[in-house]
Amino acid sequence: MGRPIDDSDRAAVKRLHAKGKSRNDIARAIKRSPSTVSKIAANLDPPLTFDRAPQVEAATAVRKADLAARRTAFAERLQDIAEREADKLSAPTLYWEWGGKDHKYAQKLADEPIPADRRAIMGVISTALDRSLKLVPPKDDGASESRSVIGDLMAGLARDYAERHGGPPPEFVADDQAAEDDADA
């Protein structure tokens, strides 16, 4: 059986808890088990708790924000790589080789990469862009905003027509549809 809990243990738990120490840190400091520290804390008046959910939640939110910022930074690096590689598609390219029995060095400056090298460059560009977009997907392509602007414009035109003509505008029927409707009648 362990040593009994005394007033110095209770005072130490109060003091260390007030400093924000965890249950396990307090247990190590007073050389007691974590379960003993929990018993002491529960029997104090008022009882002390070691509920760290708010701190854990805040730390988790900070960690997620840090990771999001790092993903964004890395996505930007991948975008930079893709742009640098795209510049190589039409840039002069130096080709060289060692060959022959005398191991001669030969080089040639081409106006742009050969097709095989262009394919390889396109592969690098594609991979870099794909990974960049997976790390930080685009938020909006603007299409929904355009649709809402057009919808707002159409509604405004309908209101204006109703004010000037005393009623809603007639339904628009395309010439093709009008010809079909006339044939059905």
mmCIF file of N, CA, C and O in Angstrom, residues 78-176:
data_model
loop_
_atom_site.group_PDB
_atom_site.id
_atom_site.type_symbol
_atom_site.label_atom_id
_atom_site.label_comp_id
_atom_site.label_asym_id
_atom_site.label_seq_id
_atom_site.Cartn_x
_atom_site.Cartn_y
_atom_site.Cartn_z
ATOM 1 N N LEU A 78 4.570 24.180 -56.327
ATOM 2 C CA LEU A 78 4.268 23.305 -57.460
ATOM 3 C C LEU A 78 3.820 24.115 -58.674
ATOM 4 O O LEU A 78 4.171 23.801 -59.813
ATOM 5 N N GLN A 79 3.047 25.146 -58.428
ATOM 6 C CA GLN A 79 2.614 26.028 -59.521
ATOM 7 C C GLN A 79 3.830 26.706 -60.161
ATOM 8 O O GLN A 79 3.922 26.812 -61.383
ATOM 9 N N ASP A 80 4.772 27.147 -59.336
ATOM 10 C CA ASP A 80 6.004 27.757 -59.853
ATOM 11 C C ASP A 80 6.783 26.768 -60.715
ATOM 12 O O ASP A 80 7.308 27.129 -61.773
ATOM 13 N N ILE A 81 6.857 25.520 -60.262
ATOM 14 C CA ILE A 81 7.552 24.487 -61.034
ATOM 15 C C ILE A 81 6.886 24.318 -62.395
ATOM 16 O O ILE A 81 7.561 24.267 -63.428
ATOM 17 N N ALA A 82 5.556 24.234 -62.391
ATOM 18 C CA ALA A 82 4.822 24.065 -63.647
ATOM 19 C C ALA A 82 5.094 25.235 -64.594
ATOM 20 O O ALA A 82 5.304 25.032 -65.795
ATOM 21 N N GLU A 83 5.117 26.447 -64.063
ATOM 22 C CA GLU A 83 5.361 27.621 -64.903
ATOM 23 C C GLU A 83 6.791 27.631 -65.457
ATOM 24 O O GLU A 83 7.004 27.969 -66.622
ATOM 25 N N ARG A 84 7.774 27.254 -64.619
ATOM 26 C CA ARG A 84 9.153 27.190 -65.096
ATOM 27 C C ARG A 84 9.299 26.140 -66.207
ATOM 28 O O ARG A 84 9.969 26.361 -67.200
ATOM 29 N N GLU A 85 8.645 24.996 -66.000
ATOM 30 C CA GLU A 85 8.710 23.945 -67.014
ATOM 31 C C GLU A 85 8.021 24.388 -68.300
ATOM 32 O O GLU A 85 8.482 24.076 -69.394
ATOM 33 N N ALA A 86 6.926 25.111 -68.195
ATOM 34 C CA ALA A 86 6.220 25.592 -69.393
ATOM 35 C C ALA A 86 7.116 26.532 -70.195
ATOM 36 O O ALA A 86 7.076 26.522 -71.428
ATOM 37 N N ASP A 87 7.941 27.309 -69.510
ATOM 38 C CA ASP A 87 8.868 28.203 -70.211
ATOM 39 C C ASP A 87 9.888 27.407 -71.031
ATOM 40 O O ASP A 87 10.362 27.875 -72.066
ATOM 41 N N LYS A 88 10.201 26.191 -70.574
ATOM 42 C CA LYS A 88 11.182 25.360 -71.276
ATOM 43 C C LYS A 88 10.637 24.805 -72.592
ATOM 44 O O LYS A 88 11.418 24.393 -73.451
ATOM 45 N N LEU A 89 9.316 24.773 -72.759
ATOM 46 C CA LEU A 89 8.731 24.188 -73.961
ATOM 47 C C LEU A 89 9.160 24.891 -75.234
ATOM 48 O O LEU A 89 9.251 24.271 -76.294
ATOM 49 N N SER A 90 9.410 26.172 -75.172
ATOM 50 C CA SER A 90 9.794 26.912 -76.374
ATOM 51 C C SER A 90 11.173 27.569 -76.243
ATOM 52 O O SER A 90 11.527 28.424 -77.042
ATOM 53 N N ALA A 91 11.927 27.147 -75.264
ATOM 54 C CA ALA A 91 13.251 27.743 -75.042
ATOM 55 C C ALA A 91 14.316 26.967 -75.812
ATOM 56 O O ALA A 91 14.187 25.761 -76.034
ATOM 57 N N PRO A 92 15.368 27.640 -76.216
ATOM 58 C CA PRO A 92 16.486 26.929 -76.846
ATOM 59 C C PRO A 92 17.020 25.864 -75.889
ATOM 60 O O PRO A 92 17.075 26.073 -74.671
ATOM 61 N N THR A 93 17.373 24.714 -76.447
ATOM 62 C CA THR A 93 17.800 23.586 -75.628
ATOM 63 C C THR A 93 19.145 23.074 -76.135
ATOM 64 O O THR A 93 19.335 22.866 -77.335
ATOM 65 N N LEU A 94 20.052 22.848 -75.197
ATOM 66 C CA LEU A 94 21.373 22.340 -75.537
ATOM 67 C C LEU A 94 21.340 20.820 -75.468
ATOM 68 O O LEU A 94 20.994 20.234 -74.434
ATOM 69 N N TYR A 95 21.705 20.164 -76.562
ATOM 70 C CA TYR A 95 21.827 18.713 -76.598
ATOM 71 C C TYR A 95 23.306 18.376 -76.745
ATOM 72 O O TYR A 95 24.030 19.041 -77.495
ATOM 73 N N TRP A 96 23.749 17.354 -76.040
ATOM 74 C CA TRP A 96 25.155 16.983 -76.073
ATOM 75 C C TRP A 96 25.274 15.475 -75.987
ATOM 76 O O TRP A 96 24.340 14.776 -75.581
ATOM 77 N N GLU A 97 26.454 14.986 -76.363
ATOM 78 C CA GLU A 97 26.717 13.555 -76.262
ATOM 79 C C GLU A 97 28.215 13.301 -76.269
ATOM 80 O O GLU A 97 28.989 14.096 -76.783
ATOM 81 N N TRP A 98 28.592 12.193 -75.683
ATOM 82 C CA TRP A 98 29.948 11.665 -75.771
ATOM 83 C C TRP A 98 29.831 10.454 -76.668
ATOM 84 O O TRP A 98 28.942 9.631 -76.488
ATOM 85 N N GLY A 99 30.653 10.356 -77.642
ATOM 86 C CA GLY A 99 30.499 9.185 -78.488
ATOM 87 C C GLY A 99 31.708 8.869 -79.320
ATOM 88 O O GLY A 99 32.711 9.588 -79.335
ATOM 89 N N GLY A 100 31.585 7.764 -80.018
ATOM 90 C CA GLY A 100 32.649 7.315 -80.908
ATOM 91 C C GLY A 100 33.778 6.658 -80.157
ATOM 92 O O GLY A 100 33.824 6.643 -78.924
ATOM 93 N N LYS A 101 34.685 6.082 -80.948
ATOM 94 C CA LYS A 101 35.806 5.367 -80.322
ATOM 95 C C LYS A 101 36.750 6.301 -79.584
ATOM 96 O O LYS A 101 37.451 5.897 -78.671
ATOM 97 N N ASP A 102 36.740 7.581 -79.998
ATOM 98 C CA ASP A 102 37.631 8.552 -79.351
ATOM 99 C C ASP A 102 36.945 9.303 -78.210
ATOM 100 O O ASP A 102 37.544 10.194 -77.614
ATOM 101 N N HIS A 103 35.711 8.944 -77.919
ATOM 102 C CA HIS A 103 34.937 9.611 -76.863
ATOM 103 C C HIS A 103 34.923 11.112 -77.056
ATOM 104 O O HIS A 103 35.254 11.897 -76.171
ATOM 105 N N LYS A 104 34.503 11.525 -78.227
ATOM 106 C CA LYS A 104 34.429 12.944 -78.525
ATOM 107 C C LYS A 104 33.147 13.536 -77.953
ATOM 108 O O LYS A 104 32.107 12.895 -77.935
ATOM 109 N N TYR A 105 33.286 14.749 -77.549
ATOM 110 C CA TYR A 105 32.133 15.508 -77.041
ATOM 111 C C TYR A 105 31.557 16.308 -78.196
ATOM 112 O O TYR A 105 32.279 16.979 -78.938
ATOM 113 N N ALA A 106 30.218 16.225 -78.349
ATOM 114 C CA ALA A 106 29.551 17.009 -79.386
ATOM 115 C C ALA A 106 28.325 17.675 -78.766
ATOM 116 O O ALA A 106 27.664 17.102 -77.900
ATOM 117 N N GLN A 107 28.048 18.875 -79.188
ATOM 118 C CA GLN A 107 26.862 19.567 -78.674
ATOM 119 C C GLN A 107 26.160 20.305 -79.801
ATOM 120 O O GLN A 107 26.778 20.655 -80.807
ATOM 121 N N LYS A 108 24.856 20.506 -79.597
ATOM 122 C CA LYS A 108 24.056 21.226 -80.581
ATOM 123 C C LYS A 108 23.012 22.022 -79.819
ATOM 124 O O LYS A 108 22.359 21.502 -78.901
ATOM 125 N N LEU A 109 22.832 23.271 -80.194
ATOM 126 C CA LEU A 109 21.809 24.105 -79.585
ATOM 127 C C LEU A 109 20.594 24.099 -80.512
ATOM 128 O O LEU A 109 20.668 24.582 -81.649
ATOM 129 N N ALA A 110 19.496 23.528 -80.020
ATOM 130 C CA ALA A 110 18.261 23.473 -80.804
ATOM 131 C C ALA A 110 17.380 24.658 -80.423
ATOM 132 O O ALA A 110 17.446 25.164 -79.289
ATOM 133 N N ASP A 111 16.545 25.085 -81.366
ATOM 134 C CA ASP A 111 15.646 26.216 -81.108
ATOM 135 C C ASP A 111 14.649 25.901 -79.989
ATOM 136 O O ASP A 111 14.232 26.799 -79.264
ATOM 137 N N GLU A 112 14.254 24.645 -79.904
ATOM 138 C CA GLU A 112 13.329 24.208 -78.848
ATOM 139 C C GLU A 112 13.553 22.727 -78.615
ATOM 140 O O GLU A 112 14.221 22.063 -79.409
ATOM 141 N N PRO A 113 13.014 22.179 -77.533
ATOM 142 C CA PRO A 113 13.225 20.756 -77.247
ATOM 143 C C PRO A 113 12.632 19.862 -78.349
ATOM 144 O O PRO A 113 11.666 20.239 -79.011
ATOM 145 N N ILE A 114 13.215 18.677 -78.482
ATOM 146 C CA ILE A 114 12.683 17.710 -79.438
ATOM 147 C C ILE A 114 11.351 17.188 -78.893
ATOM 148 O O ILE A 114 11.057 17.329 -77.695
ATOM 149 N N PRO A 115 10.502 16.594 -79.744
ATOM 150 C CA PRO A 115 9.174 16.147 -79.291
ATOM 151 C C PRO A 115 9.189 15.245 -78.062
ATOM 152 O O PRO A 115 8.349 15.395 -77.169
ATOM 153 N N ALA A 116 10.135 14.344 -77.969
ATOM 154 C CA ALA A 116 10.181 13.454 -76.796
ATOM 155 C C ALA A 116 10.418 14.260 -75.514
ATOM 156 O O ALA A 116 9.797 13.998 -74.469
ATOM 157 N N ASP A 117 11.304 15.241 -75.594
ATOM 158 C CA ASP A 117 11.565 16.079 -74.424
ATOM 159 C C ASP A 117 10.366 16.971 -74.112
ATOM 160 O O ASP A 117 10.060 17.229 -72.944
ATOM 161 N N ARG A 118 9.679 17.425 -75.155
ATOM 162 C CA ARG A 118 8.471 18.235 -74.938
ATOM 163 C C ARG A 118 7.406 17.417 -74.208
ATOM 164 O O ARG A 118 6.734 17.926 -73.309
ATOM 165 N N ARG A 119 7.262 16.145 -74.592
ATOM 166 C CA ARG A 119 6.301 15.263 -73.898
ATOM 167 C C ARG A 119 6.685 15.109 -72.433
ATOM 168 O O ARG A 119 5.837 15.139 -71.550
ATOM 169 N N ALA A 120 7.967 14.920 -72.177
ATOM 170 C CA ALA A 120 8.430 14.782 -70.793
ATOM 171 C C ALA A 120 8.160 16.052 -69.995
ATOM 172 O O ALA A 120 7.714 15.998 -68.845
ATOM 173 N N ILE A 121 8.418 17.195 -70.600
ATOM 174 C CA ILE A 121 8.156 18.476 -69.924
ATOM 175 C C ILE A 121 6.664 18.614 -69.637
ATOM 176 O O ILE A 121 6.268 19.033 -68.547
ATOM 177 N N MET A 122 5.833 18.257 -70.612
ATOM 178 C CA MET A 122 4.375 18.330 -70.408
ATOM 179 C C MET A 122 3.942 17.411 -69.273
ATOM 180 O O MET A 122 3.039 17.740 -68.502
ATOM 181 N N GLY A 123 4.584 16.255 -69.150
ATOM 182 C CA GLY A 123 4.282 15.348 -68.038
ATOM 183 C C GLY A 123 4.597 15.978 -66.700
ATOM 184 O O GLY A 123 3.828 15.864 -65.741
ATOM 185 N N VAL A 124 5.732 16.662 -66.613
ATOM 186 C CA VAL A 124 6.110 17.350 -65.368
ATOM 187 C C VAL A 124 5.107 18.461 -65.059
ATOM 188 O O VAL A 124 4.653 18.605 -63.917
ATOM 189 N N ILE A 125 4.743 19.229 -66.085
ATOM 190 C CA ILE A 125 3.777 20.313 -65.893
ATOM 191 C C ILE A 125 2.455 19.751 -65.402
ATOM 192 O O ILE A 125 1.867 20.241 -64.427
ATOM 193 N N SER A 126 1.990 18.705 -66.063
ATOM 194 C CA SER A 126 0.707 18.094 -65.711
ATOM 195 C C SER A 126 0.709 17.577 -64.276
ATOM 196 O O SER A 126 -0.231 17.816 -63.517
ATOM 197 N N THR A 127 1.766 16.886 -63.902
ATOM 198 C CA THR A 127 1.852 16.348 -62.545
ATOM 199 C C THR A 127 1.899 17.472 -61.510
ATOM 200 O O THR A 127 1.199 17.418 -60.492
ATOM 201 N N ALA A 128 2.699 18.490 -61.764
ATOM 202 C CA ALA A 128 2.812 19.598 -60.807
ATOM 203 C C ALA A 128 1.476 20.316 -60.644
ATOM 204 O O ALA A 128 1.048 20.619 -59.521
ATOM 205 N N LEU A 129 0.790 20.583 -61.759
ATOM 206 C CA LEU A 129 -0.512 21.263 -61.665
ATOM 207 C C LEU A 129 -1.546 20.390 -60.975
ATOM 208 O O LEU A 129 -2.331 20.871 -60.151
ATOM 209 N N ASP A 130 -1.557 19.096 -61.310
ATOM 210 C CA ASP A 130 -2.520 18.182 -60.700
ATOM 211 C C ASP A 130 -2.341 18.138 -59.187
ATOM 212 O O ASP A 130 -3.301 18.252 -58.425
ATOM 213 N N ARG A 131 -1.115 18.008 -58.754
ATOM 214 C CA ARG A 131 -0.845 17.947 -57.304
ATOM 215 C C ARG A 131 -1.155 19.284 -56.633
ATOM 216 O O ARG A 131 -1.659 19.323 -55.519
ATOM 217 N N SER A 132 -0.854 20.365 -57.310
ATOM 218 C CA SER A 132 -1.152 21.688 -56.765
ATOM 219 C C SER A 132 -2.655 21.845 -56.547
ATOM 220 O O SER A 132 -3.098 22.318 -55.500
ATOM 221 N N LEU A 133 -3.439 21.434 -57.549
ATOM 222 C CA LEU A 133 -4.893 21.570 -57.437
ATOM 223 C C LEU A 133 -5.477 20.621 -56.391
ATOM 224 O O LEU A 133 -6.496 20.928 -55.782
ATOM 225 N N LYS A 134 -4.835 19.489 -56.179
ATOM 226 C CA LYS A 134 -5.316 18.575 -55.135
ATOM 227 C C LYS A 134 -5.008 19.133 -53.749
ATOM 228 O O LYS A 134 -5.779 18.938 -52.819
ATOM 229 N N LEU A 135 -3.873 19.812 -53.613
ATOM 230 C CA LEU A 135 -3.529 20.400 -52.313
ATOM 231 C C LEU A 135 -4.440 21.569 -51.971
ATOM 232 O O LEU A 135 -4.870 21.716 -50.834
ATOM 233 N N VAL A 136 -4.700 22.411 -52.962
ATOM 234 C CA VAL A 136 -5.541 23.590 -52.750
ATOM 235 C C VAL A 136 -6.492 23.696 -53.937
ATOM 236 O O VAL A 136 -6.184 24.341 -54.935
ATOM 237 N N PRO A 137 -7.664 23.030 -53.824
ATOM 238 C CA PRO A 137 -8.615 23.096 -54.937
ATOM 239 C C PRO A 137 -9.111 24.520 -55.152
ATOM 240 O O PRO A 137 -9.208 25.301 -54.204
ATOM 241 N N PRO A 138 -9.427 24.860 -56.408
ATOM 242 C CA PRO A 138 -9.958 26.209 -56.652
ATOM 243 C C PRO A 138 -11.288 26.377 -55.928
ATOM 244 O O PRO A 138 -12.087 25.449 -55.866
ATOM 245 N N LYS A 139 -11.493 27.549 -55.370
ATOM 246 C CA LYS A 139 -12.705 27.788 -54.584
ATOM 247 C C LYS A 139 -13.927 27.938 -55.470
ATOM 248 O O LYS A 139 -14.979 27.445 -55.161
ATOM 249 N N ASP A 140 -13.803 28.663 -56.576
ATOM 250 C CA ASP A 140 -14.959 28.896 -57.438
ATOM 251 C C ASP A 140 -14.457 29.203 -58.827
ATOM 252 O O ASP A 140 -13.486 29.929 -58.997
ATOM 253 N N ASP A 141 -15.138 28.659 -59.816
ATOM 254 C CA ASP A 141 -14.717 28.925 -61.183
ATOM 255 C C ASP A 141 -15.350 30.185 -61.742
ATOM 256 O O ASP A 141 -15.116 30.557 -62.874
ATOM 257 N N GLY A 142 -16.183 30.858 -60.973
ATOM 258 C CA GLY A 142 -16.810 32.092 -61.413
ATOM 259 C C GLY A 142 -18.099 31.873 -62.173
ATOM 260 O O GLY A 142 -18.861 32.809 -62.386
ATOM 261 N N ALA A 143 -18.378 30.639 -62.584
ATOM 262 C CA ALA A 143 -19.579 30.376 -63.388
ATOM 263 C C ALA A 143 -20.850 30.639 -62.588
ATOM 264 O O ALA A 143 -21.808 31.213 -63.108
ATOM 265 N N SER A 144 -20.861 30.231 -61.313
ATOM 266 C CA SER A 144 -22.075 30.444 -60.524
ATOM 267 C C SER A 144 -22.329 31.930 -60.328
ATOM 268 O O SER A 144 -23.473 32.386 -60.356
ATOM 269 N N GLU A 145 -21.251 32.706 -60.147
ATOM 270 C CA GLU A 145 -21.413 34.149 -59.997
ATOM 271 C C GLU A 145 -21.946 34.758 -61.297
ATOM 272 O O GLU A 145 -22.805 35.626 -61.282
ATOM 273 N N SER A 146 -21.430 34.280 -62.430
ATOM 274 C CA SER A 146 -21.902 34.785 -63.723
ATOM 275 C C SER A 146 -23.374 34.468 -63.907
ATOM 276 O O SER A 146 -24.140 35.307 -64.385
ATOM 277 N N ARG A 147 -23.772 33.245 -63.540
ATOM 278 C CA ARG A 147 -25.175 32.863 -63.673
ATOM 279 C C ARG A 147 -26.060 33.737 -62.796
ATOM 280 O O ARG A 147 -27.135 34.152 -63.207
ATOM 281 N N SER A 148 -25.594 34.046 -61.583
ATOM 282 C CA SER A 148 -26.422 34.872 -60.714
ATOM 283 C C SER A 148 -26.503 36.309 -61.235
ATOM 284 O O SER A 148 -27.535 36.952 -61.112
ATOM 285 N N VAL A 149 -25.428 36.802 -61.823
ATOM 286 C CA VAL A 149 -25.448 38.152 -62.395
ATOM 287 C C VAL A 149 -26.441 38.197 -63.557
ATOM 288 O O VAL A 149 -27.245 39.121 -63.670
ATOM 289 N N ILE A 150 -26.404 37.181 -64.408
ATOM 290 C CA ILE A 150 -27.343 37.140 -65.540
ATOM 291 C C ILE A 150 -28.771 37.003 -65.029
ATOM 292 O O ILE A 150 -29.682 37.673 -65.529
ATOM 293 N N GLY A 151 -28.971 36.181 -64.011
ATOM 294 C CA GLY A 151 -30.314 36.043 -63.434
ATOM 295 C C GLY A 151 -30.816 37.358 -62.859
ATOM 296 O O GLY A 151 -31.980 37.728 -63.044
ATOM 297 N N ASP A 152 -29.931 38.068 -62.159
ATOM 298 C CA ASP A 152 -30.311 39.370 -61.597
ATOM 299 C C ASP A 152 -30.649 40.362 -62.709
ATOM 300 O O ASP A 152 -31.594 41.137 -62.604
ATOM 301 N N LEU A 153 -29.874 40.337 -63.779
ATOM 302 C CA LEU A 153 -30.116 41.217 -64.909
ATOM 303 C C LEU A 153 -31.479 40.922 -65.545
ATOM 304 O O LEU A 153 -32.267 41.833 -65.816
ATOM 305 N N MET A 154 -31.766 39.637 -65.750
ATOM 306 C CA MET A 154 -33.045 39.247 -66.352
ATOM 307 C C MET A 154 -34.215 39.666 -65.448
ATOM 308 O O MET A 154 -35.237 40.157 -65.933
ATOM 309 N N ALA A 155 -34.075 39.476 -64.142
ATOM 310 C CA ALA A 155 -35.140 39.863 -63.216
ATOM 311 C C ALA A 155 -35.346 41.371 -63.251
ATOM 312 O O ALA A 155 -36.491 41.858 -63.237
ATOM 313 N N GLY A 156 -34.246 42.127 -63.311
ATOM 314 C CA GLY A 156 -34.353 43.588 -63.390
ATOM 315 C C GLY A 156 -35.040 44.029 -64.671
ATOM 316 O O GLY A 156 -35.884 44.938 -64.666
ATOM 317 N N LEU A 157 -34.708 43.385 -65.786
ATOM 318 C CA LEU A 157 -35.363 43.719 -67.057
ATOM 319 C C LEU A 157 -36.861 43.388 -67.008
ATOM 320 O O LEU A 157 -37.692 44.149 -67.521
ATOM 321 N N ALA A 158 -37.202 42.269 -66.389
ATOM 322 C CA ALA A 158 -38.618 41.896 -66.285
ATOM 323 C C ALA A 158 -39.377 42.916 -65.428
ATOM 324 O O ALA A 158 -40.506 43.309 -65.760
ATOM 325 N N ARG A 159 -38.761 43.369 -64.311
ATOM 326 C CA ARG A 159 -39.413 44.378 -63.462
ATOM 327 C C ARG A 159 -39.610 45.680 -64.236
ATOM 328 O O ARG A 159 -40.660 46.308 -64.180
ATOM 329 N N ASP A 160 -38.570 46.093 -64.975
ATOM 330 C CA ASP A 160 -38.661 47.317 -65.772
ATOM 331 C C ASP A 160 -39.771 47.202 -66.812
ATOM 332 O O ASP A 160 -40.567 48.131 -67.000
ATOM 333 N N TYR A 161 -39.855 46.076 -67.475
ATOM 334 C CA TYR A 161 -40.901 45.869 -68.487
ATOM 335 C C TYR A 161 -42.289 45.956 -67.835
ATOM 336 O O TYR A 161 -43.190 46.606 -68.355
ATOM 337 N N ALA A 162 -42.424 45.296 -66.660
ATOM 338 C CA ALA A 162 -43.715 45.293 -65.967
ATOM 339 C C ALA A 162 -44.112 46.707 -65.559
ATOM 340 O O ALA A 162 -45.284 47.084 -65.651
ATOM 341 N N GLU A 163 -43.138 47.519 -65.111
ATOM 342 C CA GLU A 163 -43.449 48.897 -64.713
ATOM 343 C C GLU A 163 -43.877 49.734 -65.915
ATOM 344 O O GLU A 163 -44.801 50.545 -65.823
ATOM 345 N N ARG A 164 -43.230 49.553 -67.049
ATOM 346 C CA ARG A 164 -43.535 50.358 -68.227
ATOM 347 C C ARG A 164 -44.787 49.889 -68.968
ATOM 348 O O ARG A 164 -45.489 50.695 -69.550
ATOM 349 N N HIS A 165 -45.065 48.584 -68.929
ATOM 350 C CA HIS A 165 -46.176 48.058 -69.725
ATOM 351 C C HIS A 165 -47.338 47.532 -68.887
ATOM 352 O O HIS A 165 -48.300 47.007 -69.445
ATOM 353 N N GLY A 166 -47.231 47.635 -67.588
ATOM 354 C CA GLY A 166 -48.338 47.237 -66.715
ATOM 355 C C GLY A 166 -48.532 45.738 -66.578
ATOM 356 O O GLY A 166 -49.587 45.283 -66.142
ATOM 357 N N GLY A 167 -47.575 44.952 -66.908
ATOM 358 C CA GLY A 167 -47.689 43.498 -66.751
ATOM 359 C C GLY A 167 -46.385 42.822 -67.084
ATOM 360 O O GLY A 167 -45.443 43.452 -67.583
ATOM 361 N N PRO A 168 -46.337 41.519 -66.829
ATOM 362 C CA PRO A 168 -45.088 40.800 -67.094
ATOM 363 C C PRO A 168 -44.824 40.703 -68.593
ATOM 364 O O PRO A 168 -45.754 40.776 -69.395
ATOM 365 N N PRO A 169 -43.564 40.535 -68.958
ATOM 366 C CA PRO A 169 -43.235 40.406 -70.385
ATOM 367 C C PRO A 169 -43.788 39.093 -70.930
ATOM 368 O O PRO A 169 -43.954 38.125 -70.188
ATOM 369 N N PRO A 170 -44.108 39.064 -72.230
ATOM 370 C CA PRO A 170 -44.582 37.808 -72.813
ATOM 371 C C PRO A 170 -43.447 36.790 -72.815
ATOM 372 O O PRO A 170 -42.272 37.154 -72.814
ATOM 373 N N GLU A 171 -43.800 35.523 -72.792
ATOM 374 C CA GLU A 171 -42.789 34.473 -72.812
ATOM 375 C C GLU A 171 -42.069 34.509 -74.141
ATOM 376 O O GLU A 171 -42.680 34.670 -75.194
ATOM 377 N N PHE A 172 -40.773 34.373 -74.099
ATOM 378 C CA PHE A 172 -39.992 34.353 -75.324
ATOM 379 C C PHE A 172 -40.073 32.954 -75.909
ATOM 380 O O PHE A 172 -39.858 31.969 -75.225
ATOM 381 N N VAL A 173 -40.386 32.867 -77.179
ATOM 382 C CA VAL A 173 -40.416 31.590 -77.873
ATOM 383 C C VAL A 173 -39.502 31.721 -79.075
ATOM 384 O O VAL A 173 -39.657 32.638 -79.890
ATOM 385 N N ALA A 174 -38.543 30.820 -79.184
ATOM 386 C CA ALA A 174 -37.608 30.853 -80.304
ATOM 387 C C ALA A 174 -38.368 30.619 -81.600
ATOM 388 O O ALA A 174 -39.418 29.978 -81.617
ATOM 389 N N ASP A 175 -37.841 31.121 -82.727
ATOM 390 C CA ASP A 175 -38.493 30.976 -84.030
ATOM 391 C C ASP A 175 -38.742 29.512 -84.362
ATOM 392 O O ASP A 175 -39.792 29.152 -84.886
ATOM 393 N N ASP A 176 -37.784 28.630 -84.013
ATOM 394 C CA ASP A 176 -37.956 27.203 -84.303
ATOM 395 C C ASP A 176 -39.156 26.660 -83.549
ATOM 396 O O ASP A 176 -39.972 25.912 -84.075
#
